[in-house]
Amino acid sequence: MRIVRDRRQVTALCREWRRRDGQKLAFVPTMGNLHAGHLALVRYAREHGDRVLVSVFVNPLQFDRPEDLSRYPRTLEADAKLLAESGVDALFCPEASEMYPEHEPVPARVVVSGLSQTLEGDSRPGHFDGVATVVAKLFNLVQPDLAVFGEKDYQQLLLIQGMVASLNFPVLVDGVPTVRESDGLALSSRNGQLSAAARVRAPELYRCLRDTVEACLLEPDQWPTIFPELLATAETRLRDAGFRPDYLSIRRADDLGEPRAGDRDLILLAAAWLDGVRLIDNLRLRVGKIAAPA
Ligand code: PAF
């Protein structure tokens, strides 16, 4: 596996792959501290591309709290080993000065209006501008045919798809289902920050989403009238379990708009603090589909 730190070199490498062999390039952008969820993205990329490039870059522009940025786990050596074992062709791991060579403030940013101002965007002002900006920069450097993101960050996935459609990036953006621990907790780099006691309580977030989805699916004809009461019950349950919910919301799956009567493809999204760690998760809510495993 090639390890590249220089932005010009990564562009040259990807261009060479395309020119020499006309190969389809699949790209997986990450912030490192890789786990089985990331490896599922890599597997998908390998199945759908001839060459796979993964980036590991902890993007300062998307952190709304400095302590969150400094606490973010950095495990590049272990990440590189995992990626090499997973058959990745190249790892791009630039320094911040390589990605943002200009002095602050960063002169050009990408803002995806609407989607970046609700839910996660509401709770973390500026976060999605940072995400969209770094992903646009990475797409320009790599020029992938396919880019792969996790459905755990569902709003991020929609935001990137919206950016790509609106700015005509010639890349297909695919989502891969969330990978969970056996107790249901969605895999996340932040799980490692949970204390042992909090780790035991953490799967309650998933269980609460699953039970809420199941309750909604019992009465699809009553959508969306029944949602406020079911969401209030879920919020109380989370508080009782020691969480501090940021939001718990049912939205339309295609654009995260408020659900209307007759909508049949929705998603329940949640963010909640547990013991100083912010966890997010979501479950799809589709009539005629079992959204959650038993
Ligand atoms: O999901 C992430 O890890 C990050 O938000 C991303 C997409 C790599 C951009 O920094």
PDB file of C-alpha atoms and ligand atoms in Angstrom:
ATOM      1  CA  MET A   1       0.000   0.000   0.000  1.00  0.00           C
ATOM      2  CA  ARG A   2       1.327   3.414  -0.949  1.00  0.00           C
ATOM      3  CA  ILE A   3       1.290   6.078   1.771  1.00  0.00           C
ATOM      4  CA  VAL A   4       1.021   9.606   0.419  1.00  0.00           C
ATOM      5  CA  ARG A   5       1.113  12.818   2.446  1.00  0.00           C
ATOM      6  CA  ASP A   6       1.488  15.379  -0.318  1.00  0.00           C
ATOM      7  CA  ARG A   7      -1.601  16.660  -2.140  1.00  0.00           C
ATOM      8  CA  ARG A   8       0.138  16.966  -5.496  1.00  0.00           C
ATOM      9  CA  GLN A   9       1.398  13.406  -5.214  1.00  0.00           C
ATOM     10  CA  VAL A  10      -2.037  12.007  -4.497  1.00  0.00           C
ATOM     11  CA  THR A  11      -3.450  13.787  -7.544  1.00  0.00           C
ATOM     12  CA  ALA A  12      -0.599  12.480  -9.692  1.00  0.00           C
ATOM     13  CA  LEU A  13      -1.065   8.914  -8.407  1.00  0.00           C
ATOM     14  CA  CYS A  14      -4.821   8.875  -9.084  1.00  0.00           C
ATOM     15  CA  ARG A  15      -4.315  10.439 -12.506  1.00  0.00           C
ATOM     16  CA  GLU A  16      -1.695   7.797 -13.313  1.00  0.00           C
ATOM     17  CA  TRP A  17      -4.068   4.961 -12.330  1.00  0.00           C
ATOM     18  CA  ARG A  18      -6.757   6.362 -14.573  1.00  0.00           C
ATOM     19  CA  ARG A  19      -4.500   7.143 -17.516  1.00  0.00           C
ATOM     20  CA  ARG A  20      -2.498   3.926 -17.460  1.00  0.00           C
ATOM     21  CA  ASP A  21      -5.255   1.421 -16.931  1.00  0.00           C
ATOM     22  CA  GLY A  22      -8.559   3.315 -17.213  1.00  0.00           C
ATOM     23  CA  GLN A  23      -9.285   1.938 -13.782  1.00  0.00           C
ATOM     24  CA  LYS A  24     -12.318   2.850 -11.712  1.00  0.00           C
ATOM     25  CA  LEU A  25     -11.214   4.603  -8.565  1.00  0.00           C
ATOM     26  CA  ALA A  26     -13.192   4.168  -5.338  1.00  0.00           C
ATOM     27  CA  PHE A  27     -12.463   6.591  -2.507  1.00  0.00           C
ATOM     28  CA  VAL A  28     -13.215   6.287   1.219  1.00  0.00           C
ATOM     29  CA  PRO A  29     -12.680   9.534   3.162  1.00  0.00           C
ATOM     30  CA  THR A  30     -12.199   9.016   6.922  1.00  0.00           C
ATOM     31  CA  MET A  31     -10.846  10.745   9.990  1.00  0.00           C
ATOM     32  CA  GLY A  32      -8.999   7.593  11.056  1.00  0.00           C
ATOM     33  CA  ASN A  33      -9.204   5.545  14.261  1.00  0.00           C
ATOM     34  CA  LEU A  34     -10.586   2.881  11.990  1.00  0.00           C
ATOM     35  CA  HIS A  35     -13.015   0.189  13.107  1.00  0.00           C
ATOM     36  CA  ALA A  36     -15.179  -2.481  11.469  1.00  0.00           C
ATOM     37  CA  GLY A  37     -17.587   0.207  10.208  1.00  0.00           C
ATOM     38  CA  HIS A  38     -14.803   1.804   8.162  1.00  0.00           C
ATOM     39  CA  LEU A  39     -13.672  -1.611   6.949  1.00  0.00           C
ATOM     40  CA  ALA A  40     -17.196  -2.235   5.622  1.00  0.00           C
ATOM     41  CA  LEU A  41     -16.794   0.953   3.554  1.00  0.00           C
ATOM     42  CA  VAL A  42     -13.429  -0.291   2.304  1.00  0.00           C
ATOM     43  CA  ARG A  43     -14.951  -3.670   1.392  1.00  0.00           C
ATOM     44  CA  TYR A  44     -17.715  -1.926  -0.553  1.00  0.00           C
ATOM     45  CA  ALA A  45     -15.104   0.221  -2.311  1.00  0.00           C
ATOM     46  CA  ARG A  46     -13.096  -2.867  -3.260  1.00  0.00           C
ATOM     47  CA  GLU A  47     -16.194  -4.587  -4.631  1.00  0.00           C
ATOM     48  CA  HIS A  48     -17.142  -1.579  -6.751  1.00  0.00           C
ATOM     49  CA  GLY A  49     -13.782  -0.168  -7.834  1.00  0.00           C
ATOM     50  CA  ASP A  50     -10.527  -1.371  -9.390  1.00  0.00           C
ATOM     51  CA  ARG A  51      -8.387   0.828  -7.154  1.00  0.00           C
ATOM     52  CA  VAL A  52      -9.163   1.915  -3.598  1.00  0.00           C
ATOM     53  CA  LEU A  53      -7.826   5.030  -1.953  1.00  0.00           C
ATOM     54  CA  VAL A  54      -8.577   5.867   1.693  1.00  0.00           C
ATOM     55  CA  SER A  55      -7.874   9.221   3.299  1.00  0.00           C
ATOM     56  CA  VAL A  56      -7.214   9.702   6.995  1.00  0.00           C
ATOM     57  CA  PHE A  57      -7.471  13.358   7.920  1.00  0.00           C
ATOM     58  CA  VAL A  58      -8.825  14.835  11.145  1.00  0.00           C
ATOM     59  CA  ASN A  59     -10.362  17.922   9.610  1.00  0.00           C
ATOM     60  CA  PRO A  60     -10.096  20.884  12.004  1.00  0.00           C
ATOM     61  CA  LEU A  61     -12.662  22.856  10.003  1.00  0.00           C
ATOM     62  CA  GLN A  62     -15.559  20.587  11.002  1.00  0.00           C
ATOM     63  CA  PHE A  63     -15.037  20.659  14.779  1.00  0.00           C
ATOM     64  CA  ASP A  64     -17.233  23.175  16.550  1.00  0.00           C
ATOM     65  CA  ARG A  65     -15.514  22.632  19.919  1.00  0.00           C
ATOM     66  CA  PRO A  66     -11.690  22.830  20.255  1.00  0.00           C
ATOM     67  CA  GLU A  67     -11.664  20.199  23.034  1.00  0.00           C
ATOM     68  CA  ASP A  68     -13.455  17.770  20.705  1.00  0.00           C
ATOM     69  CA  LEU A  69     -10.718  18.270  18.081  1.00  0.00           C
ATOM     70  CA  SER A  70      -7.883  17.749  20.564  1.00  0.00           C
ATOM     71  CA  ARG A  71      -9.597  14.686  22.060  1.00  0.00           C
ATOM     72  CA  TYR A  72     -10.262  13.058  18.712  1.00  0.00           C
ATOM     73  CA  PRO A  73      -8.309   9.751  18.630  1.00  0.00           C
ATOM     74  CA  ARG A  74      -5.349   9.653  16.242  1.00  0.00           C
ATOM     75  CA  THR A  75      -4.057   6.137  15.508  1.00  0.00           C
ATOM     76  CA  LEU A  76      -2.393   6.458  12.114  1.00  0.00           C
ATOM     77  CA  GLU A  77       0.027   3.566  12.451  1.00  0.00           C
ATOM     78  CA  ALA A  78      -2.686   1.069  13.408  1.00  0.00           C
ATOM     79  CA  ASP A  79      -4.980   2.519  10.706  1.00  0.00           C
ATOM     80  CA  ALA A  80      -2.305   2.059   8.024  1.00  0.00           C
ATOM     81  CA  LYS A  81      -1.785  -1.559   9.098  1.00  0.00           C
ATOM     82  CA  LEU A  82      -5.519  -2.331   8.938  1.00  0.00           C
ATOM     83  CA  LEU A  83      -5.860  -0.684   5.524  1.00  0.00           C
ATOM     84  CA  ALA A  84      -2.857  -2.548   4.099  1.00  0.00           C
ATOM     85  CA  GLU A  85      -4.349  -5.826   5.361  1.00  0.00           C
ATOM     86  CA  SER A  86      -7.681  -4.894   3.756  1.00  0.00           C
ATOM     87  CA  GLY A  87      -6.156  -4.592   0.295  1.00  0.00           C
ATOM     88  CA  VAL A  88      -6.276  -0.804   0.004  1.00  0.00           C
ATOM     89  CA  ASP A  89      -4.034   0.531  -2.780  1.00  0.00           C
ATOM     90  CA  ALA A  90      -3.120   3.858  -1.237  1.00  0.00           C
ATOM     91  CA  LEU A  91      -3.563   5.868   1.950  1.00  0.00           C
ATOM     92  CA  PHE A  92      -3.635   9.651   1.783  1.00  0.00           C
ATOM     93  CA  CYS A  93      -2.836  11.128   5.201  1.00  0.00           C
ATOM     94  CA  PRO A  94      -1.977  14.816   4.866  1.00  0.00           C
ATOM     95  CA  GLU A  95      -1.074  17.241   7.658  1.00  0.00           C
ATOM     96  CA  ALA A  96      -3.536  20.085   8.265  1.00  0.00           C
ATOM     97  CA  SER A  97      -1.058  22.519   6.672  1.00  0.00           C
ATOM     98  CA  GLU A  98      -1.104  20.392   3.523  1.00  0.00           C
ATOM     99  CA  MET A  99      -4.909  20.533   3.243  1.00  0.00           C
ATOM    100  CA  TYR A 100      -5.180  24.169   4.352  1.00  0.00           C
ATOM    101  CA  PRO A 101      -1.945  25.817   3.209  1.00  0.00           C
ATOM    102  CA  GLU A 102      -3.482  29.283   3.297  1.00  0.00           C
ATOM    103  CA  HIS A 103      -3.632  31.162   6.566  1.00  0.00           C
ATOM    104  CA  GLU A 104      -6.893  31.419   8.491  1.00  0.00           C
ATOM    105  CA  PRO A 105      -9.579  32.203   7.628  1.00  0.00           C
ATOM    106  CA  VAL A 106      -9.872  29.557   4.904  1.00  0.00           C
ATOM    107  CA  PRO A 107     -10.683  31.722   1.853  1.00  0.00           C
ATOM    108  CA  ALA A 108     -13.222  29.473   0.109  1.00  0.00           C
ATOM    109  CA  ARG A 109     -15.767  27.251   1.786  1.00  0.00           C
ATOM    110  CA  VAL A 110     -18.623  25.109   0.552  1.00  0.00           C
ATOM    111  CA  VAL A 111     -22.017  25.687   2.154  1.00  0.00           C
ATOM    112  CA  VAL A 112     -24.884  23.318   1.402  1.00  0.00           C
ATOM    113  CA  SER A 113     -27.844  25.351   2.529  1.00  0.00           C
ATOM    114  CA  GLY A 114     -30.888  23.783   4.148  1.00  0.00           C
ATOM    115  CA  LEU A 115     -29.478  20.382   5.008  1.00  0.00           C
ATOM    116  CA  SER A 116     -26.540  21.910   6.866  1.00  0.00           C
ATOM    117  CA  GLN A 117     -28.766  23.930   9.183  1.00  0.00           C
ATOM    118  CA  THR A 118     -30.999  21.282  10.690  1.00  0.00           C
ATOM    119  CA  LEU A 119     -30.474  18.472  13.282  1.00  0.00           C
ATOM    120  CA  GLU A 120     -26.680  17.988  13.472  1.00  0.00           C
ATOM    121  CA  GLY A 121     -26.175  21.355  11.813  1.00  0.00           C
ATOM    122  CA  ASP A 122     -28.399  23.015  14.390  1.00  0.00           C
ATOM    123  CA  SER A 123     -26.534  21.427  17.286  1.00  0.00           C
ATOM    124  CA  ARG A 124     -23.064  21.944  15.766  1.00  0.00           C
ATOM    125  CA  PRO A 125     -22.948  25.302  13.945  1.00  0.00           C
ATOM    126  CA  GLY A 126     -20.470  25.343  11.057  1.00  0.00           C
ATOM    127  CA  HIS A 127     -19.867  21.589  11.259  1.00  0.00           C
ATOM    128  CA  PHE A 128     -21.312  20.751   7.856  1.00  0.00           C
ATOM    129  CA  ASP A 129     -19.585  23.683   6.149  1.00  0.00           C
ATOM    130  CA  GLY A 130     -16.343  22.128   7.359  1.00  0.00           C
ATOM    131  CA  VAL A 131     -17.380  18.675   6.138  1.00  0.00           C
ATOM    132  CA  ALA A 132     -18.547  19.898   2.717  1.00  0.00           C
ATOM    133  CA  THR A 133     -15.408  22.009   2.273  1.00  0.00           C
ATOM    134  CA  VAL A 134     -12.945  19.217   3.075  1.00  0.00           C
ATOM    135  CA  VAL A 135     -14.844  16.628   1.036  1.00  0.00           C
ATOM    136  CA  ALA A 136     -14.946  19.010  -1.959  1.00  0.00           C
ATOM    137  CA  LYS A 137     -11.196  19.575  -1.604  1.00  0.00           C
ATOM    138  CA  LEU A 138     -10.552  15.832  -1.352  1.00  0.00           C
ATOM    139  CA  PHE A 139     -12.763  15.133  -4.386  1.00  0.00           C
ATOM    140  CA  ASN A 140     -10.820  17.717  -6.379  1.00  0.00           C
ATOM    141  CA  LEU A 141      -7.490  16.182  -5.379  1.00  0.00           C
ATOM    142  CA  VAL A 142      -8.512  12.557  -5.933  1.00  0.00           C
ATOM    143  CA  GLN A 143     -11.196  12.849  -8.636  1.00  0.00           C
ATOM    144  CA  PRO A 144     -12.743   9.492  -7.719  1.00  0.00           C
ATOM    145  CA  ASP A 145     -15.381   7.674  -9.767  1.00  0.00           C
ATOM    146  CA  LEU A 146     -17.072   6.480  -6.579  1.00  0.00           C
ATOM    147  CA  ALA A 147     -16.982   7.779  -3.002  1.00  0.00           C
ATOM    148  CA  VAL A 148     -18.257   5.715  -0.073  1.00  0.00           C
ATOM    149  CA  PHE A 149     -19.739   7.017   3.188  1.00  0.00           C
ATOM    150  CA  GLY A 150     -21.435   5.375   6.170  1.00  0.00           C
ATOM    151  CA  GLU A 151     -25.183   5.596   6.703  1.00  0.00           C
ATOM    152  CA  LYS A 152     -24.522   6.106  10.414  1.00  0.00           C
ATOM    153  CA  ASP A 153     -23.809   9.745   9.490  1.00  0.00           C
ATOM    154  CA  TYR A 154     -26.980   9.816   7.439  1.00  0.00           C
ATOM    155  CA  GLN A 155     -27.295  13.586   7.294  1.00  0.00           C
ATOM    156  CA  GLN A 156     -23.673  13.849   6.157  1.00  0.00           C
ATOM    157  CA  LEU A 157     -24.344  11.312   3.402  1.00  0.00           C
ATOM    158  CA  LEU A 158     -27.336  13.318   2.108  1.00  0.00           C
ATOM    159  CA  LEU A 159     -25.365  16.549   2.371  1.00  0.00           C
ATOM    160  CA  ILE A 160     -22.490  15.181   0.264  1.00  0.00           C
ATOM    161  CA  GLN A 161     -24.926  13.762  -2.299  1.00  0.00           C
ATOM    162  CA  GLY A 162     -26.619  17.179  -2.418  1.00  0.00           C
ATOM    163  CA  MET A 163     -23.289  18.974  -2.850  1.00  0.00           C
ATOM    164  CA  VAL A 164     -22.199  16.622  -5.633  1.00  0.00           C
ATOM    165  CA  ALA A 165     -25.499  17.052  -7.496  1.00  0.00           C
ATOM    166  CA  SER A 166     -25.553  20.815  -7.071  1.00  0.00           C
ATOM    167  CA  LEU A 167     -21.905  21.464  -8.008  1.00  0.00           C
ATOM    168  CA  ASN A 168     -21.721  18.771 -10.734  1.00  0.00           C
ATOM    169  CA  PHE A 169     -18.896  16.753  -9.224  1.00  0.00           C
ATOM    170  CA  PRO A 170     -18.501  13.748 -11.568  1.00  0.00           C
ATOM    171  CA  VAL A 171     -18.596  11.214  -8.746  1.00  0.00           C
ATOM    172  CA  LEU A 172     -21.141   8.681  -7.535  1.00  0.00           C
ATOM    173  CA  VAL A 173     -21.699   8.844  -3.765  1.00  0.00           C
ATOM    174  CA  ASP A 174     -22.878   5.593  -2.154  1.00  0.00           C
ATOM    175  CA  GLY A 175     -23.910   4.875   1.432  1.00  0.00           C
ATOM    176  CA  VAL A 176     -23.138   1.669   3.333  1.00  0.00           C
ATOM    177  CA  PRO A 177     -25.331   0.414   6.223  1.00  0.00           C
ATOM    178  CA  THR A 178     -24.281   1.050   9.816  1.00  0.00           C
ATOM    179  CA  VAL A 179     -22.231  -1.677  11.475  1.00  0.00           C
ATOM    180  CA  ARG A 180     -23.250  -2.464  15.078  1.00  0.00           C
ATOM    181  CA  GLU A 181     -21.770  -4.190  18.081  1.00  0.00           C
ATOM    182  CA  SER A 182     -23.622  -7.363  19.116  1.00  0.00           C
ATOM    183  CA  ASP A 183     -25.546  -5.290  21.708  1.00  0.00           C
ATOM    184  CA  GLY A 184     -26.731  -2.878  19.013  1.00  0.00           C
ATOM    185  CA  LEU A 185     -24.408   0.072  19.642  1.00  0.00           C
ATOM    186  CA  ALA A 186     -23.453   1.673  16.326  1.00  0.00           C
ATOM    187  CA  LEU A 187     -19.695   1.538  15.769  1.00  0.00           C
ATOM    188  CA  SER A 188     -18.065   4.934  16.137  1.00  0.00           C
ATOM    189  CA  SER A 189     -14.621   6.291  16.911  1.00  0.00           C
ATOM    190  CA  ARG A 190     -16.239   8.111  19.826  1.00  0.00           C
ATOM    191  CA  ASN A 191     -17.269   4.850  21.547  1.00  0.00           C
ATOM    192  CA  GLY A 192     -13.693   4.502  22.782  1.00  0.00           C
ATOM    193  CA  GLN A 193     -14.169   7.685  24.839  1.00  0.00           C
ATOM    194  CA  LEU A 194     -16.977   6.094  26.894  1.00  0.00           C
ATOM    195  CA  SER A 195     -16.187   5.028  30.448  1.00  0.00           C
ATOM    196  CA  ALA A 196     -16.769   1.343  31.214  1.00  0.00           C
ATOM    197  CA  ALA A 197     -20.039   2.193  32.980  1.00  0.00           C
ATOM    198  CA  ALA A 198     -21.248   4.403  30.125  1.00  0.00           C
ATOM    199  CA  ARG A 199     -20.339   1.729  27.566  1.00  0.00           C
ATOM    200  CA  VAL A 200     -22.763  -0.634  29.328  1.00  0.00           C
ATOM    201  CA  ARG A 201     -25.564   1.957  29.089  1.00  0.00           C
ATOM    202  CA  ALA A 202     -24.775   3.162  25.553  1.00  0.00           C
ATOM    203  CA  PRO A 203     -26.781   0.490  23.604  1.00  0.00           C
ATOM    204  CA  GLU A 204     -29.944   1.910  25.178  1.00  0.00           C
ATOM    205  CA  LEU A 205     -29.824   4.567  22.458  1.00  0.00           C
ATOM    206  CA  TYR A 206     -30.197   1.912  19.770  1.00  0.00           C
ATOM    207  CA  ARG A 207     -32.814  -0.047  21.737  1.00  0.00           C
ATOM    208  CA  CYS A 208     -34.834   3.103  22.233  1.00  0.00           C
ATOM    209  CA  LEU A 209     -34.717   3.897  18.493  1.00  0.00           C
ATOM    210  CA  ARG A 210     -35.636   0.320  17.615  1.00  0.00           C
ATOM    211  CA  ASP A 211     -38.639   0.260  19.973  1.00  0.00           C
ATOM    212  CA  THR A 212     -39.827   3.654  18.729  1.00  0.00           C
ATOM    213  CA  VAL A 213     -39.589   2.494  15.114  1.00  0.00           C
ATOM    214  CA  GLU A 214     -41.514  -0.669  15.969  1.00  0.00           C
ATOM    215  CA  ALA A 215     -44.238   1.349  17.714  1.00  0.00           C
ATOM    216  CA  CYS A 216     -44.536   3.640  14.664  1.00  0.00           C
ATOM    217  CA  LEU A 217     -44.767   0.657  12.317  1.00  0.00           C
ATOM    218  CA  LEU A 218     -47.782  -0.672  14.237  1.00  0.00           C
ATOM    219  CA  GLU A 219     -49.880   2.297  13.087  1.00  0.00           C
ATOM    220  CA  PRO A 220     -48.680   3.574   9.710  1.00  0.00           C
ATOM    221  CA  ASP A 221     -52.107   5.044   8.999  1.00  0.00           C
ATOM    222  CA  GLN A 222     -51.625   7.391  11.930  1.00  0.00           C
ATOM    223  CA  TRP A 223     -48.359   8.886  10.605  1.00  0.00           C
ATOM    224  CA  PRO A 224     -47.279  11.577  11.377  1.00  0.00           C
ATOM    225  CA  THR A 225     -49.919  12.322  14.052  1.00  0.00           C
ATOM    226  CA  ILE A 226     -48.564   9.735  16.494  1.00  0.00           C
ATOM    227  CA  PHE A 227     -44.924  10.828  16.244  1.00  0.00           C
ATOM    228  CA  PRO A 228     -44.791  13.609  18.883  1.00  0.00           C
ATOM    229  CA  GLU A 229     -46.069  11.357  21.650  1.00  0.00           C
ATOM    230  CA  LEU A 230     -43.802   8.439  20.709  1.00  0.00           C
ATOM    231  CA  LEU A 231     -40.801  10.754  20.479  1.00  0.00           C
ATOM    232  CA  ALA A 232     -41.601  12.268  23.883  1.00  0.00           C
ATOM    233  CA  THR A 233     -41.740   8.757  25.395  1.00  0.00           C
ATOM    234  CA  ALA A 234     -38.408   7.896  23.785  1.00  0.00           C
ATOM    235  CA  GLU A 235     -36.823  11.098  25.080  1.00  0.00           C
ATOM    236  CA  THR A 236     -37.978  10.381  28.645  1.00  0.00           C
ATOM    237  CA  ARG A 237     -36.642   6.851  28.390  1.00  0.00           C
ATOM    238  CA  LEU A 238     -33.236   8.143  27.281  1.00  0.00           C
ATOM    239  CA  ARG A 239     -33.127  10.709  30.096  1.00  0.00           C
ATOM    240  CA  ASP A 240     -34.029   7.983  32.594  1.00  0.00           C
ATOM    241  CA  ALA A 241     -31.124   5.922  31.262  1.00  0.00           C
ATOM    242  CA  GLY A 242     -28.705   8.798  31.929  1.00  0.00           C
ATOM    243  CA  PHE A 243     -28.559  10.355  28.441  1.00  0.00           C
ATOM    244  CA  ARG A 244     -28.982  14.040  27.666  1.00  0.00           C
ATOM    245  CA  PRO A 245     -30.719  14.041  24.267  1.00  0.00           C
ATOM    246  CA  ASP A 246     -29.779  16.743  21.765  1.00  0.00           C
ATOM    247  CA  TYR A 247     -32.496  15.794  19.327  1.00  0.00           C
ATOM    248  CA  LEU A 248     -34.768  12.904  18.504  1.00  0.00           C
ATOM    249  CA  SER A 249     -36.608  13.439  15.265  1.00  0.00           C
ATOM    250  CA  ILE A 250     -38.482  11.619  12.517  1.00  0.00           C
ATOM    251  CA  ARG A 251     -37.851  13.071   9.069  1.00  0.00           C
ATOM    252  CA  ARG A 252     -38.377  12.198   5.428  1.00  0.00           C
ATOM    253  CA  ALA A 253     -35.556   9.898   4.368  1.00  0.00           C
ATOM    254  CA  ASP A 254     -34.850  11.596   1.038  1.00  0.00           C
ATOM    255  CA  ASP A 255     -34.378  15.207   2.218  1.00  0.00           C
ATOM    256  CA  LEU A 256     -34.791  15.246   6.021  1.00  0.00           C
ATOM    257  CA  GLY A 257     -37.886  17.419   5.642  1.00  0.00           C
ATOM    258  CA  GLU A 258     -40.707  17.206   8.184  1.00  0.00           C
ATOM    259  CA  PRO A 259     -42.934  14.173   7.487  1.00  0.00           C
ATOM    260  CA  ARG A 260     -46.325  14.713   5.900  1.00  0.00           C
ATOM    261  CA  ALA A 261     -49.407  12.518   5.742  1.00  0.00           C
ATOM    262  CA  GLY A 262     -48.869   9.868   3.077  1.00  0.00           C
ATOM    263  CA  ASP A 263     -45.071   9.752   3.443  1.00  0.00           C
ATOM    264  CA  ARG A 264     -43.912   6.159   3.628  1.00  0.00           C
ATOM    265  CA  ASP A 265     -40.109   6.360   3.746  1.00  0.00           C
ATOM    266  CA  LEU A 266     -38.910   8.064   6.899  1.00  0.00           C
ATOM    267  CA  ILE A 267     -35.942   7.959   9.228  1.00  0.00           C
ATOM    268  CA  LEU A 268     -35.630   8.358  12.980  1.00  0.00           C
ATOM    269  CA  LEU A 269     -32.465  10.254  13.888  1.00  0.00           C
ATOM    270  CA  ALA A 270     -31.027  10.922  17.323  1.00  0.00           C
ATOM    271  CA  ALA A 271     -28.087  12.563  19.028  1.00  0.00           C
ATOM    272  CA  ALA A 272     -27.553  12.286  22.756  1.00  0.00           C
ATOM    273  CA  TRP A 273     -24.813  12.931  25.276  1.00  0.00           C
ATOM    274  CA  LEU A 274     -23.765  10.137  27.589  1.00  0.00           C
ATOM    275  CA  ASP A 275     -21.082  10.759  30.151  1.00  0.00           C
ATOM    276  CA  GLY A 276     -19.556  13.637  28.146  1.00  0.00           C
ATOM    277  CA  VAL A 277     -19.599  11.735  24.834  1.00  0.00           C
ATOM    278  CA  ARG A 278     -21.977  12.688  22.032  1.00  0.00           C
ATOM    279  CA  LEU A 279     -23.464   9.644  20.291  1.00  0.00           C
ATOM    280  CA  ILE A 280     -25.560   9.704  17.123  1.00  0.00           C
ATOM    281  CA  ASP A 281     -27.612   6.972  15.509  1.00  0.00           C
ATOM    282  CA  ASN A 282     -30.535   6.481  13.139  1.00  0.00           C
ATOM    283  CA  LEU A 283     -32.987   3.850  11.958  1.00  0.00           C
ATOM    284  CA  ARG A 284     -35.024   3.816   8.785  1.00  0.00           C
ATOM    285  CA  LEU A 285     -38.784   3.714   9.085  1.00  0.00           C
ATOM    286  CA  ARG A 286     -40.416   2.320   5.958  1.00  0.00           C
ATOM    287  CA  VAL A 287     -43.881   0.909   5.585  1.00  0.00           C
ATOM    288  CA  GLY A 288     -43.672  -2.732   4.574  1.00  0.00           C
ATOM    289  CA  LYS A 289     -40.044  -3.049   5.693  1.00  0.00           C
ATOM    290  CA  ILE A 290     -38.622  -4.347   8.951  1.00  0.00           C
ATOM    291  CA  ALA A 291     -36.301  -1.450   9.763  1.00  0.00           C
ATOM    292  CA  ALA A 292     -34.642  -2.902  12.820  1.00  0.00           C
ATOM    293  CA  PRO A 293     -33.323  -6.356  13.618  1.00  0.00           C
ATOM    294  CA  ALA A 294     -35.086  -8.068  16.557  1.00  0.00           C
TER     295      ALA A 294
HETATM  296  O1  PAF B   1     -17.317  11.073   8.402  1.00  0.00           O
HETATM  297  C1  PAF B   1     -16.144  11.467   8.553  1.00  0.00           C
HETATM  298  O2  PAF B   1     -15.258  10.739   9.018  1.00  0.00           O
HETATM  299  C2  PAF B   1     -15.793  12.889   8.161  1.00  0.00           C
HETATM  300  O3  PAF B   1     -16.839  13.753   8.415  1.00  0.00           O
HETATM  301  C3  PAF B   1     -15.314  13.014   6.706  1.00  0.00           C
HETATM  302  C4  PAF B   1     -16.417  12.649   5.733  1.00  0.00           C
HETATM  303  C5  PAF B   1     -14.121  12.104   6.473  1.00  0.00           C
HETATM  304  C6  PAF B   1     -14.903  14.453   6.400  1.00  0.00           C
HETATM  305  O4  PAF B   1     -13.866  14.864   7.231  1.00  0.00           O
END
